[in-house]
Structures are given as structure tokens and as C-alpha cells.
Amino acid sequence: MIGRIFYWPEIRRIFAQWAGVVLASVLAGVLLGMLEMGGANEKMALEISLPAGFILAAILWNLIGHRFAVTIVRYAVAGAATTVEFQGERGMPLPTAAFATAAALVVSVYCIQAGPVSQHHASPTVSCILPAA
Amino acid sequence: MDGWLDTWTIVRSAITHCVSIVLIAGAFAGSLYLSGLLFPANTIVAWWYKRLDFALAIIVPTFLAVLLLNTLTRFVIDSVRVTWKGAPNDRANLLLA
């Protein structure tokens, strides 16, 4: 039961952090489009918008991590000989990052390998309206 | 029992991260797909597909890669410190939180 109590803030923090990364990506895409409409060529627009998106994503990640940080709480487990200390995390804990990124990279490699087929079936109507490269 | 709890904490956090990003990015891409079906000639959908989803597909995997490198670096540093100073000086309780 105690584990569930401490687990909910962790879910909120993780979900909010990834939502912040997606928000930063959207803003970077908007900046990319504005630069292209303003007359900048595609290479220059990418060189400006993507680093801006990365920086904004990192800032949001840390800000949200501190906003949803879990404080240090000591609690006793019934039947246990010692008192267990729960150390709240600030930012992404190390093993979590390892497992999450490894899993994400495996999925990414799989998606890249199956890229042309899945991309063809993914959004035919959207790709039809795009201007020719 | 303690070891099982530590392991479950790690696996639980990893699953939470993976499910979170799949849900958020999947909702974004799924909305784009449905919008493309409903409004095939819409300018906003074209903008969405060409710029917003493009930036999302670049930034999120790169952000994951940066986190992986950061994690591996911290693993190495913590291992060196534990080897140097001994087991009581490790930060396992922080890393597993």
C-alpha cells in the first residue's frame, strides 16, 4: 500500500516530463515552419529549430522534475526489523534511464528496419497532400 | 525479498517511462493520422505532418539517446567510486529510488 502511495507521484512526474519533451518538439516544429515561411532555406531552419527544441526539452525536463519531486520520507514497514528510508528522486534515476532508453532504442531499431513498409501504410492520405520534394 | 523489491522498482519505472512516451507520442501521431483521413487537403494537417511530427520524430529519440549516454556515464562514475571507496559509499539507494 505504501508503495502505491509513492508510485503515483512518480507516474505523474514521468508522464509530465515526457509531455514537456513533446511540447518542446511541437514548438520546435512551429519555429521550423515559421523560419521556412520567412524565407530561410531548409538546412538553416533545421539548424536553428532543432537545437532550440533540444534546449527547451532539457529545460522543461529539469523544471518538471523539480516541480514533481518527491520529498524524503521515512516510514516503517510492519514486521520489518529496520526503518526503511525512501529517497525521493530528482530527475531520472540511473537504472530507469538505462532500461527505458535501451527499450526505446530496441523499438527504434525495429521501426527503422520496418520503416518503408510501415510508413507507406501509415498515412497515405497525409502524404498525398504534401508538396513534392 | 529486498532484492525483488529493488528490481521491481527499476522495472516499474522503466515501464512507466516507456508507456508514457508511447501514449503521448502515439496520441500525437494517431491524431495526425485521423486528421489526415478526415481532412486530406487541410493546410494545418500538412503543417502538422511536415513540421511538428518531423520535429517530434527527431527530438524524442535523440533525447532518449542523450539520456542513455548520461546514464552510462553515471554508471561508470558510480562503479569507480564504489570500487575505490568500498560498498558503503555507493549510491544504490539513490539510484534505485
Coordinates of C-alpha atoms in Angstrom, one line a residue:
Chain A
M1 CA 0.0 0.0 0.0
I2 CA 2.8 2.3 0.8
G3 CA 4.4 1.5 -2.5
R4 CA 1.3 2.6 -4.3
I5 CA 1.2 5.9 -2.4
F6 CA 4.7 6.7 -3.5
Y7 CA 4.2 5.4 -7.0
W8 CA 1.5 7.8 -8.1
P9 CA 3.7 10.9 -7.9
E10 CA 6.4 9.1 -9.8
I11 CA 3.9 8.3 -12.6
R12 CA 2.8 12.0 -12.7
R13 CA 6.4 13.2 -12.9
I14 CA 7.4 10.8 -15.6
F15 CA 4.3 11.5 -17.7
A16 CA 4.7 15.3 -17.2
Q17 CA 8.4 15.1 -18.2
W18 CA 7.6 13.3 -21.5
A19 CA 4.7 15.6 -22.2
G20 CA 7.2 18.5 -21.8
V21 CA 9.5 16.9 -24.3
V22 CA 6.6 16.5 -26.8
L23 CA 5.6 20.2 -26.2
A24 CA 9.2 21.3 -26.9
S25 CA 9.1 19.2 -30.1
V26 CA 5.9 20.9 -31.2
L27 CA 7.3 24.3 -30.5
A28 CA 10.4 23.4 -32.5
G29 CA 8.2 22.3 -35.4
V30 CA 6.3 25.6 -35.3
L31 CA 9.6 27.5 -35.3
L32 CA 10.8 25.4 -38.2
G33 CA 7.7 26.2 -40.2
M34 CA 8.0 29.9 -39.4
L35 CA 11.6 30.1 -40.4
E36 CA 10.8 28.3 -43.7
M37 CA 7.9 30.7 -44.4
G38 CA 10.2 33.6 -43.6
G39 CA 12.5 32.7 -46.4
A40 CA 15.2 30.7 -44.7
N41 CA 16.3 27.6 -46.5
E42 CA 15.6 24.2 -45.0
K43 CA 19.1 23.5 -43.7
M44 CA 19.3 26.8 -41.9
A45 CA 15.8 26.3 -40.4
L46 CA 16.7 22.9 -39.1
E47 CA 20.0 24.2 -37.6
I48 CA 18.1 26.8 -35.7
S49 CA 14.9 25.0 -34.7
L50 CA 16.2 21.6 -33.7
P51 CA 18.8 22.9 -31.2
A52 CA 16.2 25.2 -29.8
G53 CA 13.9 22.2 -29.4
F54 CA 16.6 20.2 -27.6
I55 CA 17.4 23.1 -25.2
L56 CA 13.8 23.7 -24.4
A57 CA 13.1 20.0 -23.9
A58 CA 16.0 19.8 -21.4
I59 CA 14.9 22.9 -19.6
L60 CA 11.3 21.5 -19.3
W61 CA 12.6 18.1 -18.2
N62 CA 14.5 19.6 -15.3
L63 CA 11.9 22.1 -14.3
I64 CA 9.1 19.4 -14.3
G65 CA 11.4 17.0 -12.4
H66 CA 11.9 19.5 -9.7
R67 CA 8.2 20.5 -9.7
F68 CA 7.1 16.9 -9.1
A69 CA 10.0 15.9 -6.9
V70 CA 9.2 13.5 -4.1
T71 CA 10.5 14.5 -0.7
I72 CA 12.5 12.2 1.6
V73 CA 10.1 10.2 3.7
R74 CA 10.9 7.7 6.4
Y75 CA 8.4 5.0 7.0
A76 CA 8.3 1.8 8.9
V77 CA 7.2 -1.5 7.3
A78 CA 5.2 -3.8 9.6
G79 CA 7.2 -6.8 10.6
A80 CA 10.5 -5.3 9.4
A81 CA 13.5 -5.1 11.7
T82 CA 14.6 -1.7 10.5
T83 CA 13.1 1.5 9.3
V84 CA 13.2 1.9 5.5
E85 CA 14.1 5.3 4.1
F86 CA 12.6 6.2 0.8
Q87 CA 14.7 8.6 -1.1
G88 CA 12.7 10.7 -3.5
E89 CA 14.2 11.3 -6.9
R90 CA 15.1 14.5 -8.6
G91 CA 15.4 13.8 -12.3
M92 CA 15.7 10.5 -13.9
P93 CA 17.2 7.7 -11.8
L94 CA 20.0 5.8 -13.3
P95 CA 18.6 2.3 -13.8
T96 CA 15.4 3.8 -15.0
A97 CA 17.2 5.7 -17.7
A98 CA 19.2 2.6 -18.7
F99 CA 16.1 0.4 -19.1
A100 CA 13.9 2.9 -20.7
T101 CA 16.5 4.1 -23.2
A102 CA 17.5 0.5 -24.0
A103 CA 14.0 -0.5 -24.6
A104 CA 13.3 2.6 -26.7
L105 CA 16.4 2.1 -28.8
V106 CA 15.4 -1.5 -29.5
V107 CA 12.0 -0.4 -30.6
S108 CA 13.5 2.4 -32.7
V109 CA 15.8 0.0 -34.5
Y110 CA 12.9 -2.3 -35.2
C111 CA 10.9 0.6 -36.5
I112 CA 13.7 1.8 -38.7
Q113 CA 14.2 -1.6 -40.2
A114 CA 10.5 -1.8 -41.0
G115 CA 10.4 1.8 -42.0
P116 CA 9.4 1.9 -45.7
V117 CA 6.6 -0.6 -45.3
S118 CA 5.1 0.9 -42.2
Q119 CA 5.5 4.4 -43.5
H120 CA 3.7 3.5 -46.7
H121 CA 0.7 2.2 -44.8
A122 CA 0.8 4.7 -42.0
S123 CA -0.7 7.8 -43.5
P124 CA -1.4 7.6 -47.3
T125 CA -3.8 10.5 -47.3
V126 CA -1.5 12.8 -45.5
S127 CA 1.5 12.0 -47.7
C128 CA -0.6 12.7 -50.7
I129 CA -1.1 16.3 -49.9
L130 CA 2.5 17.1 -49.2
P131 CA 4.3 19.1 -51.8
A132 CA 6.8 17.2 -53.9
A133 CA 10.4 17.3 -52.6
Chain B
M1 CA 12.6 -10.1 -0.8
D2 CA 14.6 -6.8 -0.7
G3 CA 16.3 -7.7 -3.9
W4 CA 13.0 -8.4 -5.6
L5 CA 11.6 -5.0 -4.4
D6 CA 14.7 -3.2 -5.8
T7 CA 14.3 -5.0 -9.1
W8 CA 10.6 -4.3 -9.3
T9 CA 11.2 -0.6 -8.7
I10 CA 13.6 -0.5 -11.6
V11 CA 11.3 -2.4 -13.9
R12 CA 8.3 -0.4 -12.8
S13 CA 10.0 2.9 -13.6
A14 CA 11.2 1.7 -17.0
I15 CA 7.7 0.5 -17.9
T16 CA 6.3 3.8 -16.8
H17 CA 8.7 5.8 -18.9
C18 CA 8.1 3.6 -22.0
V19 CA 4.3 3.6 -21.6
S20 CA 4.3 7.4 -21.0
I21 CA 6.2 8.3 -24.2
V22 CA 4.3 5.7 -26.3
L23 CA 1.0 7.1 -25.1
I24 CA 1.9 10.7 -25.6
A25 CA 3.6 10.4 -28.9
G26 CA 1.1 7.8 -30.1
A27 CA -1.8 10.1 -29.3
F28 CA 0.0 12.9 -31.2
A29 CA 0.7 10.7 -34.3
G30 CA -2.7 9.0 -34.1
S31 CA -4.5 12.3 -34.1
L32 CA -2.4 13.3 -37.1
Y33 CA -3.4 10.1 -38.9
L34 CA -7.1 10.6 -38.1
S35 CA -6.9 14.2 -39.1
G36 CA -5.3 13.2 -42.4
L37 CA -8.2 10.8 -43.0
L38 CA -10.9 13.3 -42.2
F39 CA -9.3 16.4 -43.8
P40 CA -7.0 15.2 -46.5
A41 CA -6.4 18.6 -48.1
N42 CA -6.1 20.7 -44.9
T43 CA -3.2 23.1 -44.6
I44 CA -2.9 22.6 -40.9
V45 CA -2.7 18.8 -41.3
A46 CA 0.1 19.3 -43.9
W47 CA 1.9 21.6 -41.5
W48 CA 1.4 19.2 -38.7
Y49 CA 2.8 16.3 -40.7
K50 CA 5.7 18.1 -42.3
R51 CA 7.0 20.1 -39.3
L52 CA 5.5 19.2 -36.0
D53 CA 5.6 15.4 -36.3
F54 CA 9.0 15.7 -38.1
A55 CA 10.5 17.6 -35.1
L56 CA 8.9 15.1 -32.7
A57 CA 10.4 12.2 -34.6
I58 CA 13.9 13.7 -34.3
I59 CA 13.9 15.2 -30.8
V60 CA 12.4 12.3 -28.8
P61 CA 14.8 9.6 -30.0
T62 CA 17.7 12.0 -29.7
F63 CA 16.6 12.9 -26.2
L64 CA 16.4 9.2 -25.3
A65 CA 19.9 8.7 -26.7
V66 CA 21.3 11.6 -24.6
L67 CA 19.7 10.1 -21.5
L68 CA 21.3 6.7 -22.3
L69 CA 24.7 8.3 -22.5
N70 CA 24.2 10.2 -19.4
T71 CA 23.1 7.1 -17.6
L72 CA 26.0 5.0 -18.7
T73 CA 28.4 7.8 -17.7
R74 CA 26.9 7.9 -14.2
F75 CA 27.0 4.1 -14.0
V76 CA 30.7 4.2 -14.7
I77 CA 31.4 7.0 -12.3
D78 CA 29.4 5.3 -9.5
S79 CA 31.2 2.0 -10.2
V80 CA 34.6 3.6 -9.9
R81 CA 33.6 5.3 -6.7
V82 CA 32.3 2.1 -5.2
T83 CA 35.4 0.2 -6.2
W84 CA 37.6 3.0 -4.8
K85 CA 35.9 3.7 -1.5
G86 CA 34.1 0.4 -0.8
A87 CA 30.5 -0.7 -0.9
P88 CA 29.1 1.5 1.9
N89 CA 29.9 4.6 -0.3
D90 CA 27.7 3.6 -3.2
R91 CA 24.6 5.5 -4.2
A92 CA 22.4 2.5 -4.8
N93 CA 19.7 3.8 -2.6
L94 CA 19.5 7.0 -4.7
L95 CA 19.8 5.2 -8.0
L96 CA 17.0 2.8 -7.2
A97 CA 14.6 5.3 -5.9

